[in-house]
Amino acid sequence: MNDAVSISTFHADDIETHLGELGELLSACVHDGASISFVLPFTRSESELFWSAKVLPAVRAGKLTLLVARHEGRIAGSVQLDHDTPPNQPHRAEVRKLLVHPNVRRRGIARLLMAELEQLTRRMGRHLITLDTRTGDKAEPLYASLGYATAGVIPGYCLDPIEDRLDSTTLMYKAL
Ligand SMILES: CC(C)(COP(=O)(O)OP(=O)(O)OC[C@H]1O[C@@H](n2cnc3c(N)ncnc32)[C@H](O)[C@@H]1OP(=O)(O)O)[C@@H](O)C(=O)NCCC(=O)NCCS
């Protein structure tokens, strides 16, 4: 499977070109129940707007790097590295929105994206990665298996995307 997956850095013009597929990726993950900022109802145009209004300007400004995984020519996953850190944290970067399309999960795509993201972080001269993920989600064992340590849990942090309840978030970090 991994041989069929390629990872590349998407620039602003790549985001514009692939807005439909990126919108489909995010929308599919939210409708599958992922806790990644959004709640239902969540339309395709809202999904595309996230990429065009939030991600694209940050990528263009050099504040965010977007990695995209392709499988059989289609966008299968993505992850963002936010390196827009304050002056006292030049050594740190934050993982945002690790997404793998529900149709191609459990085939190592997230692992590949995170390996590439860590190499990228090192190349930037940064050596501390931080993230947060909903407590109990399948991403938690993934990050733990990649060497991320748990700093703590914040209860009642965010709304579930589908059900009327608040979920906790787990703060994690890895020193490279
Ligand atoms: C979390 C997510 C990115 C994993 O993507 P994936 O490509 O399926 O993950 P991988 O195949 O690389 O799996 C890596 C490891 O993650 C863990 N994992 C992934 N899916 C899991 C599941 N359903 N149950 C338990 N562990 C799981 C396992 O440790 C797995 O390793 P293994 O297959 O060797 O046991 C994907 O499920 C997803 O997009 N979820 C919705 C978005 C989200 O919640 N992102 C995290 C935001 S912080």
Coordinates of N, CA, C and O and ligand atoms in Angstrom, one line a residue:
M1 N 0.8 -1.2 0.0 CA 0.0 0.0 0.0 C 0.9 1.3 0.0 O 0.7 2.2 -0.8
N2 N 1.9 1.3 0.9 CA 2.7 2.5 1.0 C 3.4 2.9 -0.3 O 3.6 4.1 -0.5
D3 N 3.7 1.9 -1.1 CA 4.3 2.2 -2.4 C 3.4 3.0 -3.3 O 3.8 3.7 -4.2
A4 N 2.1 2.8 -3.1 CA 1.1 3.5 -3.9 C 0.8 4.9 -3.4 O -0.1 5.6 -4.0
V5 N 1.4 5.3 -2.3 CA 1.1 6.6 -1.7 C 2.3 7.5 -1.9 O 3.4 7.1 -1.7
S6 N 2.0 8.7 -2.3 CA 3.1 9.7 -2.5 C 2.7 10.9 -1.6 O 1.5 11.3 -1.5
I7 N 3.7 11.6 -1.0 CA 3.4 12.7 -0.2 C 4.1 13.9 -0.8 O 5.3 13.8 -1.3
S8 N 3.4 15.0 -0.9 CA 4.0 16.2 -1.5 C 3.6 17.5 -0.7 O 2.5 17.5 0.0
T9 N 4.4 18.5 -0.8 CA 4.0 19.8 -0.2 C 3.1 20.6 -1.2 O 3.4 20.7 -2.4
F10 N 2.0 21.1 -0.7 CA 1.1 21.8 -1.5 C 1.3 23.3 -1.3 O 1.3 23.8 -0.1
H11 N 1.5 24.0 -2.4 CA 1.7 25.5 -2.3 C 0.3 26.1 -2.6 O -0.7 25.4 -2.9
A12 N 0.2 27.4 -2.5 CA -1.1 28.1 -2.6 C -1.8 27.8 -3.9 O -3.0 27.5 -3.9
D13 N -1.0 27.7 -5.1 CA -1.7 27.4 -6.3 C -2.2 25.9 -6.4 O -3.2 25.7 -7.0
D14 N -1.5 25.0 -5.7 CA -2.0 23.6 -5.6 C -3.3 23.6 -4.9 O -4.2 22.8 -5.2
I15 N -3.4 24.4 -3.8 CA -4.7 24.4 -3.0 C -5.8 24.9 -3.9 O -6.9 24.3 -3.9
E16 N -5.5 25.9 -4.7 CA -6.6 26.5 -5.6 C -7.0 25.4 -6.6 O -8.2 25.2 -6.8
T17 N -6.0 24.7 -7.2 CA -6.3 23.7 -8.2 C -7.1 22.5 -7.7 O -8.0 22.0 -8.3
H18 N -6.8 22.2 -6.4 CA -7.4 20.9 -5.8 C -8.4 21.2 -4.8 O -8.7 20.4 -3.9
L19 N -9.1 22.4 -4.8 CA -10.0 22.8 -3.8 C -11.2 21.8 -3.6 O -11.6 21.5 -2.5
G20 N -11.7 21.2 -4.7 CA -12.8 20.3 -4.7 C -12.4 19.0 -3.9 O -13.1 18.5 -3.0
E21 N -11.2 18.5 -4.2 CA -10.8 17.2 -3.5 C -10.4 17.5 -2.1 O -10.7 16.6 -1.2
L22 N -9.8 18.6 -1.8 CA -9.5 19.0 -0.4 C -10.8 19.1 0.4 O -10.9 18.7 1.5
G23 N -11.8 19.8 -0.2 CA -13.1 20.0 0.4 C -13.7 18.6 0.7 O -14.3 18.4 1.7
E24 N -13.6 17.7 -0.3 CA -14.2 16.3 -0.1 C -13.5 15.6 1.1 O -14.2 15.0 1.9
L25 N -12.2 15.8 1.2 CA -11.4 15.1 2.3 C -11.9 15.6 3.6 O -12.2 14.8 4.5
L26 N -11.9 16.9 3.8 CA -12.3 17.5 5.1 C -13.8 17.1 5.4 O -14.1 16.7 6.5
S27 N -14.6 17.3 4.4 CA -16.1 17.0 4.6 C -16.3 15.6 5.0 O -17.1 15.3 5.9
A28 N -15.6 14.6 4.3 CA -15.8 13.2 4.6 C -15.4 12.9 6.1 O -16.1 12.1 6.8
C29 N -14.3 13.5 6.5 CA -13.8 13.3 7.9 C -14.8 13.8 8.9 O -15.1 13.2 9.9
V30 N -15.3 15.0 8.7 CA -16.3 15.6 9.6 C -17.5 14.8 9.7 O -18.1 14.5 10.8
H31 N -18.1 14.4 8.5 CA -19.3 13.6 8.5 C -19.1 12.2 9.1 O -20.0 11.6 9.5
D32 N -17.8 11.8 9.1 CA -17.5 10.5 9.7 C -17.3 10.6 11.3 O -17.1 9.6 11.9
G33 N -17.4 11.9 11.8 CA -17.4 12.1 13.2 C -16.1 12.6 13.8 O -16.0 12.7 15.0
A34 N -15.2 13.0 12.9 CA -13.9 13.5 13.4 C -14.1 14.8 14.1 O -14.9 15.7 13.7
S35 N -13.3 15.0 15.2 CA -13.4 16.2 16.0 C -12.3 17.2 15.5 O -11.2 17.1 16.0
I36 N -12.5 17.9 14.5 CA -11.5 18.8 13.9 C -12.1 20.2 13.6 O -12.0 20.7 12.5
S37 N -12.6 20.8 14.6 CA -13.1 22.2 14.6 C -14.6 22.4 14.2 O -15.2 23.4 14.6
F38 N -15.1 21.5 13.4 CA -16.4 21.7 12.8 C -17.5 20.8 13.4 O -17.2 19.8 14.0
V39 N -18.8 21.3 13.3 CA -19.9 20.5 13.7 C -20.9 20.5 12.6 O -20.9 21.3 11.7
L40 N -21.7 19.4 12.6 CA -22.8 19.3 11.5 C -23.9 20.3 11.8 O -24.2 20.5 13.0
P41 N -24.6 20.8 10.9 CA -24.4 20.6 9.4 C -23.1 21.3 8.9 O -22.8 22.4 9.4
F42 N -22.5 20.6 8.0 CA -21.2 21.1 7.5 C -21.2 20.9 6.0 O -21.2 19.7 5.5
T43 N -21.4 22.0 5.2 CA -21.6 21.8 3.7 C -20.3 21.7 3.0 O -19.2 22.1 3.5
R44 N -20.3 21.2 1.8 CA -19.1 21.2 0.9 C -18.6 22.6 0.7 O -17.3 22.8 0.7
S45 N -19.5 23.6 0.6 CA -18.9 24.9 0.3 C -18.2 25.5 1.6 O -17.2 26.1 1.5
E46 N -18.7 25.1 2.8 CA -18.0 25.5 4.0 C -16.7 24.8 4.1 O -15.7 25.4 4.6
S47 N -16.7 23.6 3.7 CA -15.4 22.8 3.7 C -14.4 23.4 2.8 O -13.2 23.6 3.1
E48 N -14.8 23.8 1.5 CA -13.9 24.4 0.6 C -13.4 25.7 1.1 O -12.3 26.1 0.9
L49 N -14.4 26.4 1.8 CA -14.0 27.8 2.3 C -12.9 27.7 3.4 O -12.1 28.6 3.5
F50 N -12.9 26.6 4.1 CA -11.8 26.4 5.1 C -10.5 26.4 4.4 O -9.5 27.1 4.8
W51 N -10.4 25.7 3.3 CA -9.1 25.6 2.6 C -8.8 26.9 1.9 O -7.6 27.4 2.0
S52 N -9.8 27.6 1.3 CA -9.4 28.8 0.5 C -9.3 30.0 1.4 O -8.5 30.9 1.1
A53 N -10.0 30.1 2.6 CA -10.0 31.3 3.4 C -9.0 31.2 4.6 O -8.6 32.2 5.1
K54 N -8.8 30.0 5.0 CA -7.9 29.8 6.2 C -6.5 29.2 5.9 O -5.5 29.8 6.2
V55 N -6.5 28.1 5.1 CA -5.3 27.4 4.9 C -4.5 28.2 3.8 O -3.3 28.4 4.0
L56 N -5.1 28.5 2.7 CA -4.4 29.1 1.6 C -3.6 30.4 1.9 O -2.4 30.5 1.6
P57 N -4.3 31.3 2.6 CA -3.6 32.6 3.0 C -2.4 32.3 3.9 O -1.3 32.9 3.8
A58 N -2.6 31.3 4.8 CA -1.5 31.0 5.8 C -0.3 30.4 5.0 O 0.9 30.6 5.3
V59 N -0.6 29.5 4.1 CA 0.4 28.9 3.3 C 1.1 29.9 2.4 O 2.4 30.0 2.4
R60 N 0.3 30.8 1.8 CA 0.9 31.9 1.0 C 1.8 32.8 1.8 O 2.9 33.2 1.3
A61 N 1.4 33.0 3.0 CA 2.2 33.9 3.9 C 3.4 33.2 4.5 O 4.2 33.9 5.3
G62 N 3.6 31.9 4.3 CA 4.7 31.2 4.8 C 4.6 30.9 6.3 O 5.6 30.6 7.0
K63 N 3.4 30.9 6.8 CA 3.1 30.6 8.2 C 2.8 29.1 8.5 O 2.8 28.7 9.6
L64 N 2.4 28.4 7.4 CA 1.8 27.1 7.5 C 2.3 26.3 6.3 O 2.4 26.8 5.2
T65 N 2.7 25.0 6.6 CA 3.0 24.1 5.5 C 2.0 23.0 5.4 O 1.6 22.4 6.4
L66 N 1.5 22.7 4.2 CA 0.5 21.7 4.0 C 1.1 20.5 3.2 O 1.7 20.7 2.1
L67 N 1.1 19.3 3.9 CA 1.5 18.1 3.2 C 0.3 17.3 2.8 O -0.7 17.2 3.5
V68 N 0.3 16.8 1.5 CA -0.8 16.1 1.0 C -0.4 14.7 0.6 O 0.7 14.5 -0.1
A69 N -1.2 13.7 0.9 CA -0.9 12.3 0.5 C -1.8 11.9 -0.6 O -3.1 12.2 -0.6
R70 N -1.3 11.4 -1.7 CA -2.1 10.9 -2.8 C -2.0 9.4 -2.9 O -0.9 8.8 -2.8
H71 N -3.2 8.8 -3.2 CA -3.2 7.4 -3.4 C -4.0 7.1 -4.7 O -5.1 7.6 -4.9
E72 N -3.3 6.5 -5.6 CA -3.9 6.2 -7.0 C -4.3 7.5 -7.6 O -5.4 7.6 -8.2
G73 N -3.5 8.6 -7.4 CA -3.8 9.8 -8.1 C -4.8 10.7 -7.4 O -4.9 11.9 -7.7
R74 N -5.4 10.2 -6.4 CA -6.4 11.0 -5.6 C -5.9 11.5 -4.3 O -5.1 10.8 -3.7
I75 N -6.4 12.6 -3.8 CA -6.0 13.1 -2.5 C -6.6 12.2 -1.5 O -7.8 12.0 -1.4
A76 N -5.7 11.6 -0.6 CA -6.2 10.6 0.4 C -6.0 11.1 1.8 O -6.6 10.6 2.7
G77 N -5.2 12.1 2.0 CA -4.9 12.6 3.3 C -4.1 13.9 3.3 O -3.6 14.3 2.3
S78 N -4.1 14.5 4.5 CA -3.2 15.7 4.6 C -2.9 16.0 6.0 O -3.6 15.5 6.9
V79 N -1.9 16.8 6.2 CA -1.6 17.3 7.6 C -0.9 18.7 7.4 O -0.3 19.0 6.4
Q80 N -1.1 19.5 8.4 CA -0.6 20.9 8.4 C 0.4 21.1 9.5 O 0.2 20.6 10.6
L81 N 1.5 21.8 9.2 CA 2.4 22.2 10.2 C 2.4 23.7 10.4 O 2.7 24.4 9.4
D82 N 1.9 24.1 11.5 CA 1.8 25.6 11.8 C 3.1 26.0 12.5 O 3.4 25.6 13.6
H83 N 3.9 26.8 11.7 CA 5.1 27.3 12.3 C 5.1 28.8 12.5 O 6.1 29.5 12.5
D84 N 3.9 29.4 12.7 CA 3.7 30.8 12.9 C 3.8 31.0 14.5 O 2.8 31.4 15.1
T85 N 4.9 30.7 15.0 CA 5.1 30.7 16.5 C 5.6 32.1 16.9 O 6.2 32.8 16.1
P86 N 5.3 32.5 18.2 CA 5.8 33.8 18.7 C 7.4 33.8 18.8 O 8.0 32.7 18.8
P87 N 7.9 35.0 19.0 CA 9.4 35.1 19.0 C 10.1 34.2 20.1 O 11.2 33.8 19.9
N88 N 9.4 33.9 21.1 CA 10.0 33.1 22.2 C 9.9 31.6 22.0 O 10.3 30.8 22.8
Q89 N 9.3 31.2 20.8 CA 9.1 29.8 20.5 C 9.6 29.4 19.1 O 8.9 28.8 18.4
P90 N 10.8 29.9 18.7 CA 11.2 29.7 17.3 C 11.6 28.2 17.1 O 11.8 27.8 15.9
H91 N 11.7 27.4 18.1 CA 12.1 26.0 18.0 C 10.9 25.1 18.0 O 11.0 23.9 17.9
R92 N 9.6 25.6 18.1 CA 8.4 24.8 18.2 C 7.6 24.9 16.9 O 7.6 25.9 16.2
A93 N 6.8 23.9 16.7 CA 5.8 23.9 15.6 C 4.6 23.1 16.1 O 4.7 22.2 16.9
E94 N 3.4 23.3 15.5 CA 2.2 22.7 15.9 C 1.6 21.9 14.8 O 1.4 22.4 13.7
V95 N 1.2 20.6 15.1 CA 0.5 19.8 14.1 C -1.0 20.2 14.1 O -1.6 20.4 15.1
R96 N -1.5 20.4 12.9 CA -2.9 20.7 12.7 C -3.6 19.8 11.7 O -3.0 19.5 10.7
K97 N -4.8 19.3 12.1 CA -5.7 18.6 11.1 C -5.0 17.5 10.3 O -4.9 17.6 9.1
L98 N -4.6 16.5 11.0 CA -4.2 15.3 10.3 C -5.4 14.6 9.9 O -6.3 14.2 10.7
L99 N -5.6 14.4 8.6 CA -6.8 13.9 8.0 C -6.5 12.7 7.0 O -5.6 12.9 6.2
V100 N -7.2 11.6 7.1 CA -7.1 10.5 6.1 C -8.5 10.2 5.8 O -9.4 10.0 6.6
H101 N -8.8 10.1 4.5 CA -10.2 9.9 4.0 C -10.6 8.5 4.6 O -9.9 7.5 4.6
P102 N -11.9 8.5 5.0 CA -12.4 7.3 5.6 C -12.3 6.0 4.7 O -12.2 4.9 5.2
N103 N -12.3 6.2 3.4 CA -12.2 5.1 2.5 C -10.8 4.4 2.4 O -10.7 3.3 1.9
V104 N -9.8 5.1 2.9 CA -8.4 4.5 2.8 C -7.7 4.5 4.1 O -6.5 4.7 4.2
R105 N -8.5 4.3 5.2 CA -7.8 4.3 6.5 C -7.2 3.0 6.9 O -7.5 2.0 6.3
R106 N -6.3 3.1 7.9 CA -5.6 1.9 8.4 C -4.7 1.2 7.4 O -4.6 0.0 7.4
R107 N -4.1 2.0 6.6 CA -3.2 1.5 5.6 C -1.8 2.2 5.7 O -1.0 2.2 4.8
G108 N -1.6 2.9 6.8 CA -0.3 3.6 7.1 C -0.2 5.0 6.5 O 0.9 5.5 6.5
I109 N -1.3 5.6 6.0 CA -1.1 6.9 5.4 C -0.8 8.0 6.4 O 0.0 8.8 6.2
A110 N -1.5 7.9 7.6 CA -1.2 8.9 8.6 C 0.2 8.8 9.1 O 0.9 9.8 9.3
R111 N 0.7 7.5 9.2 CA 2.1 7.4 9.7 C 3.1 8.0 8.7 O 4.0 8.6 9.1
L112 N 2.8 7.8 7.4 CA 3.7 8.4 6.4 C 3.6 9.9 6.4 O 4.7 10.6 6.4
L113 N 2.4 10.5 6.6 CA 2.3 12.0 6.7 C 3.1 12.5 7.9 O 3.8 13.5 7.8
M114 N 2.9 11.8 9.0 CA 3.6 12.3 10.2 C 5.1 12.2 10.1 O 5.9 13.0 10.6
A115 N 5.6 11.1 9.5 CA 7.1 10.9 9.3 C 7.6 12.1 8.4 O 8.6 12.7 8.8
E116 N 6.9 12.4 7.4 CA 7.3 13.5 6.5 C 7.3 14.8 7.3 O 8.1 15.7 7.1
L117 N 6.2 15.0 8.0 CA 6.0 16.2 8.8 C 7.2 16.4 9.8 O 7.7 17.5 10.0
E118 N 7.6 15.3 10.4 CA 8.7 15.4 11.4 C 10.0 15.8 10.7 O 10.8 16.6 11.2
Q119 N 10.3 15.2 9.5 CA 11.5 15.5 8.7 C 11.5 17.0 8.4 O 12.5 17.7 8.4
L120 N 10.3 17.5 8.0 CA 10.2 18.9 7.6 C 10.5 19.8 8.8 O 11.2 20.8 8.6
T121 N 10.0 19.4 9.9 CA 10.2 20.2 11.2 C 11.7 20.3 11.5 O 12.2 21.4 11.8
R122 N 12.3 19.1 11.3 CA 13.8 19.1 11.6 C 14.5 20.0 10.6 O 15.4 20.7 11.0
R123 N 14.1 19.9 9.3 CA 14.8 20.7 8.3 C 14.6 22.2 8.6 O 15.4 23.0 8.2
M124 N 13.5 22.6 9.2 CA 13.3 24.0 9.6 C 14.1 24.4 10.8 O 14.0 25.6 11.2
G125 N 14.8 23.4 11.4 CA 15.6 23.8 12.6 C 14.8 23.8 13.8 O 15.2 24.4 14.8
R126 N 13.6 23.2 13.8 CA 12.7 23.2 15.0 C 12.8 21.8 15.6 O 12.9 20.8 14.9
H127 N 12.6 21.7 16.9 CA 12.8 20.4 17.6 C 11.8 20.1 18.6 O 12.0 19.3 19.5
L128 N 10.7 20.9 18.6 CA 9.6 20.5 19.6 C 8.3 20.6 18.8 O 7.9 21.7 18.2
I129 N 7.5 19.5 18.8 CA 6.2 19.5 18.1 C 5.2 19.3 19.2 O 5.3 18.5 20.1
T130 N 4.1 20.1 19.0 CA 3.0 20.0 20.0 C 1.7 19.8 19.2 O 1.6 20.1 18.0
L131 N 0.7 19.3 19.8 CA -0.6 19.0 19.2 C -1.7 18.8 20.2 O -1.3 18.5 21.4
D132 N -2.9 18.9 19.8 CA -4.0 18.4 20.7 C -4.9 17.5 19.9 O -5.1 17.7 18.7
T133 N -5.5 16.5 20.5 CA -6.4 15.6 19.9 C -7.5 15.2 20.8 O -7.3 15.1 22.0
R134 N -8.7 14.9 20.3 CA -9.8 14.5 21.2 C -9.4 13.3 22.0 O -9.0 12.3 21.4
T135 N -9.6 13.4 23.3 CA -9.3 12.3 24.2 C -10.1 11.0 23.8 O -11.3 11.1 23.6
G136 N -9.4 9.9 23.6 CA -10.0 8.6 23.3 C -10.1 8.4 21.8 O -10.5 7.3 21.4
D137 N -9.8 9.3 20.9 CA -9.9 9.1 19.5 C -8.7 8.2 19.0 O -7.7 8.0 19.7
K138 N -8.9 7.6 17.8 CA -7.9 6.7 17.3 C -6.6 7.4 17.0 O -5.6 6.7 16.9
A139 N -6.6 8.7 16.9 CA -5.4 9.4 16.7 C -4.4 9.4 17.9 O -3.2 9.4 17.8
E140 N -5.0 9.2 19.1 CA -4.2 9.2 20.3 C -3.2 8.0 20.3 O -2.0 8.2 20.5
P141 N -3.7 6.7 20.1 CA -2.7 5.7 20.0 C -1.7 5.8 18.8 O -0.5 5.4 18.9
L142 N -2.1 6.5 17.8 CA -1.2 6.7 16.7 C -0.1 7.6 17.1 O 1.1 7.3 17.0
Y143 N -0.4 8.8 17.8 CA 0.6 9.7 18.2 C 1.5 9.0 19.3 O 2.7 9.2 19.3
A144 N 0.9 8.3 20.2 CA 1.6 7.6 21.2 C 2.7 6.7 20.6 O 3.8 6.6 21.0
S145 N 2.2 5.9 19.6 CA 3.2 5.0 19.0 C 4.3 5.7 18.2 O 5.3 5.1 17.9
L146 N 4.1 6.9 17.9 CA 5.1 7.7 17.2 C 6.0 8.4 18.2 O 6.9 9.2 17.8
G147 N 5.8 8.2 19.5 CA 6.7 8.8 20.5 C 6.2 10.1 21.1 O 6.9 10.8 21.8
Y148 N 4.9 10.5 20.9 CA 4.4 11.7 21.5 C 3.9 11.4 22.9 O 3.3 10.3 23.2
A149 N 4.3 12.3 23.8 CA 4.0 12.1 25.2 C 2.7 12.9 25.6 O 2.5 14.0 24.9
T150 N 2.0 12.5 26.5 CA 0.8 13.2 26.9 C 1.1 14.2 28.0 O 1.7 13.9 29.1
A151 N 0.8 15.5 27.8 CA 1.1 16.6 28.8 C -0.1 16.7 29.7 O 0.1 17.1 30.9
G152 N -1.3 16.4 29.2 CA -2.5 16.5 30.1 C -3.8 16.5 29.3 O -3.7 16.4 28.1
V153 N -4.9 16.5 30.0 CA -6.2 16.4 29.4 C -7.0 17.6 29.9 O -7.0 18.0 31.1
I154 N -7.7 18.3 29.0 CA -8.6 19.4 29.3 C -10.0 18.9 29.1 O -10.4 18.6 28.0
P155 N -10.8 18.8 30.2 CA -12.1 18.3 30.1 C -13.1 19.4 29.5 O -12.8 20.6 29.6
G156 N -14.1 18.9 28.8 CA -15.1 19.8 28.3 C -14.6 20.8 27.3 O -15.0 22.0 27.3
Y157 N -13.7 20.4 26.5 CA -12.9 21.4 25.6 C -13.7 21.8 24.3 O -13.7 22.9 23.9
C158 N -14.4 20.8 23.7 CA -15.0 21.1 22.4 C -16.3 20.3 22.2 O -16.4 19.2 22.8
L159 N -17.1 20.8 21.4 CA -18.4 20.1 21.0 C -18.1 18.9 20.2 O -17.3 19.0 19.2
D160 N -18.8 17.8 20.4 CA -18.8 16.7 19.4 C -19.4 17.2 18.1 O -20.3 18.0 18.2
P161 N -18.9 16.7 17.0 CA -19.4 17.3 15.7 C -20.9 16.9 15.4 O -21.6 17.5 14.7
I162 N -21.3 15.8 16.0 CA -22.6 15.2 15.7 C -23.6 15.3 16.9 O -24.7 15.7 16.8
E163 N -23.1 14.8 18.0 CA -23.9 14.7 19.2 C -23.8 15.9 20.1 O -22.8 16.6 20.1
D164 N -24.9 16.1 20.9 CA -24.9 17.3 21.8 C -24.1 17.0 23.1 O -24.8 16.7 24.1
R165 N -22.8 17.0 23.0 CA -22.0 16.8 24.2 C -20.6 17.5 24.1 O -20.2 17.8 22.9
L166 N -20.0 17.7 25.2 CA -18.6 18.3 25.2 C -17.6 17.1 25.4 O -17.8 16.2 26.2
D167 N -16.5 17.2 24.6 CA -15.5 16.2 24.7 C -14.2 16.8 25.3 O -14.0 18.0 25.2
S168 N -13.4 16.0 25.8 CA -12.1 16.4 26.4 C -11.0 16.4 25.2 O -11.2 15.7 24.2
T169 N -10.0 17.2 25.4 CA -8.8 17.1 24.5 C -7.6 16.8 25.3 O -7.4 17.1 26.4
T170 N -6.7 16.0 24.6 CA -5.4 15.6 25.1 C -4.3 16.4 24.5 O -4.2 16.4 23.2
L171 N -3.5 17.1 25.3 CA -2.3 17.8 24.8 C -1.1 16.9 24.7 O -0.8 16.2 25.7
M172 N -0.5 16.9 23.6 CA 0.7 16.0 23.4 C 1.9 16.7 22.8 O 1.7 17.8 22.2
Y173 N 3.1 16.2 23.0 CA 4.3 16.8 22.5 C 5.3 15.8 22.2 O 5.3 14.7 22.7
K174 N 6.3 16.1 21.3 CA 7.4 15.3 21.0 C 8.6 16.2 20.8 O 8.6 17.1 20.0
A175 N 9.7 15.8 21.5 CA 11.0 16.5 21.3 C 11.7 15.7 20.3 O 12.0 14.5 20.4
L176 N 12.1 16.4 19.2 CA 12.7 15.6 18.1 C 14.2 15.5 18.3 O 14.8 16.4 18.9
Ligands
LIG1 C1 -6.5 9.3 12.9 C2 -6.3 9.1 11.4 C3 -5.5 10.3 10.8 C4 -5.5 7.8 11.2 O1 -5.2 7.6 9.8 P1 -4.8 6.2 9.2 O2 -4.2 6.5 7.9 O3 -6.0 5.3 9.2 O4 -3.7 5.7 10.3 P2 -2.6 4.6 10.0 O5 -3.1 3.6 9.1 O6 -1.3 5.3 9.6 O7 -2.5 4.0 11.4 C5 -1.5 4.3 12.3 C6 -1.8 3.9 13.7 O8 -2.9 4.7 14.3 C7 -3.7 3.9 15.2 N1 -5.0 3.7 14.6 C8 -5.5 4.2 13.4 N2 -6.8 3.9 13.2 C9 -7.1 3.2 14.4 C10 -8.4 2.7 14.8 N3 -9.5 2.7 14.0 N4 -8.4 2.1 16.0 C11 -7.3 2.1 16.8 N5 -6.1 2.6 16.4 C12 -6.0 3.1 15.2 C13 -3.0 2.5 15.2 O9 -2.0 2.7 16.3 C14 -2.3 2.5 13.9 O10 -1.2 1.6 13.8 P3 -1.4 0.1 13.3 O11 -2.3 0.1 12.1 O12 0.0 -0.3 13.1 O13 -2.1 -0.6 14.5 C15 -7.7 8.9 10.7 O14 -8.4 7.9 11.4 C16 -8.5 10.2 10.6 O15 -8.3 10.9 9.6 N6 -9.4 10.4 11.6 C17 -10.2 11.6 11.5 C18 -9.4 12.9 11.7 C19 -8.8 13.0 13.0 O16 -9.3 12.7 14.1 N7 -7.5 13.4 13.0 C20 -6.7 13.6 14.2 C21 -6.8 15.1 14.5 S1 -5.6 15.5 15.8

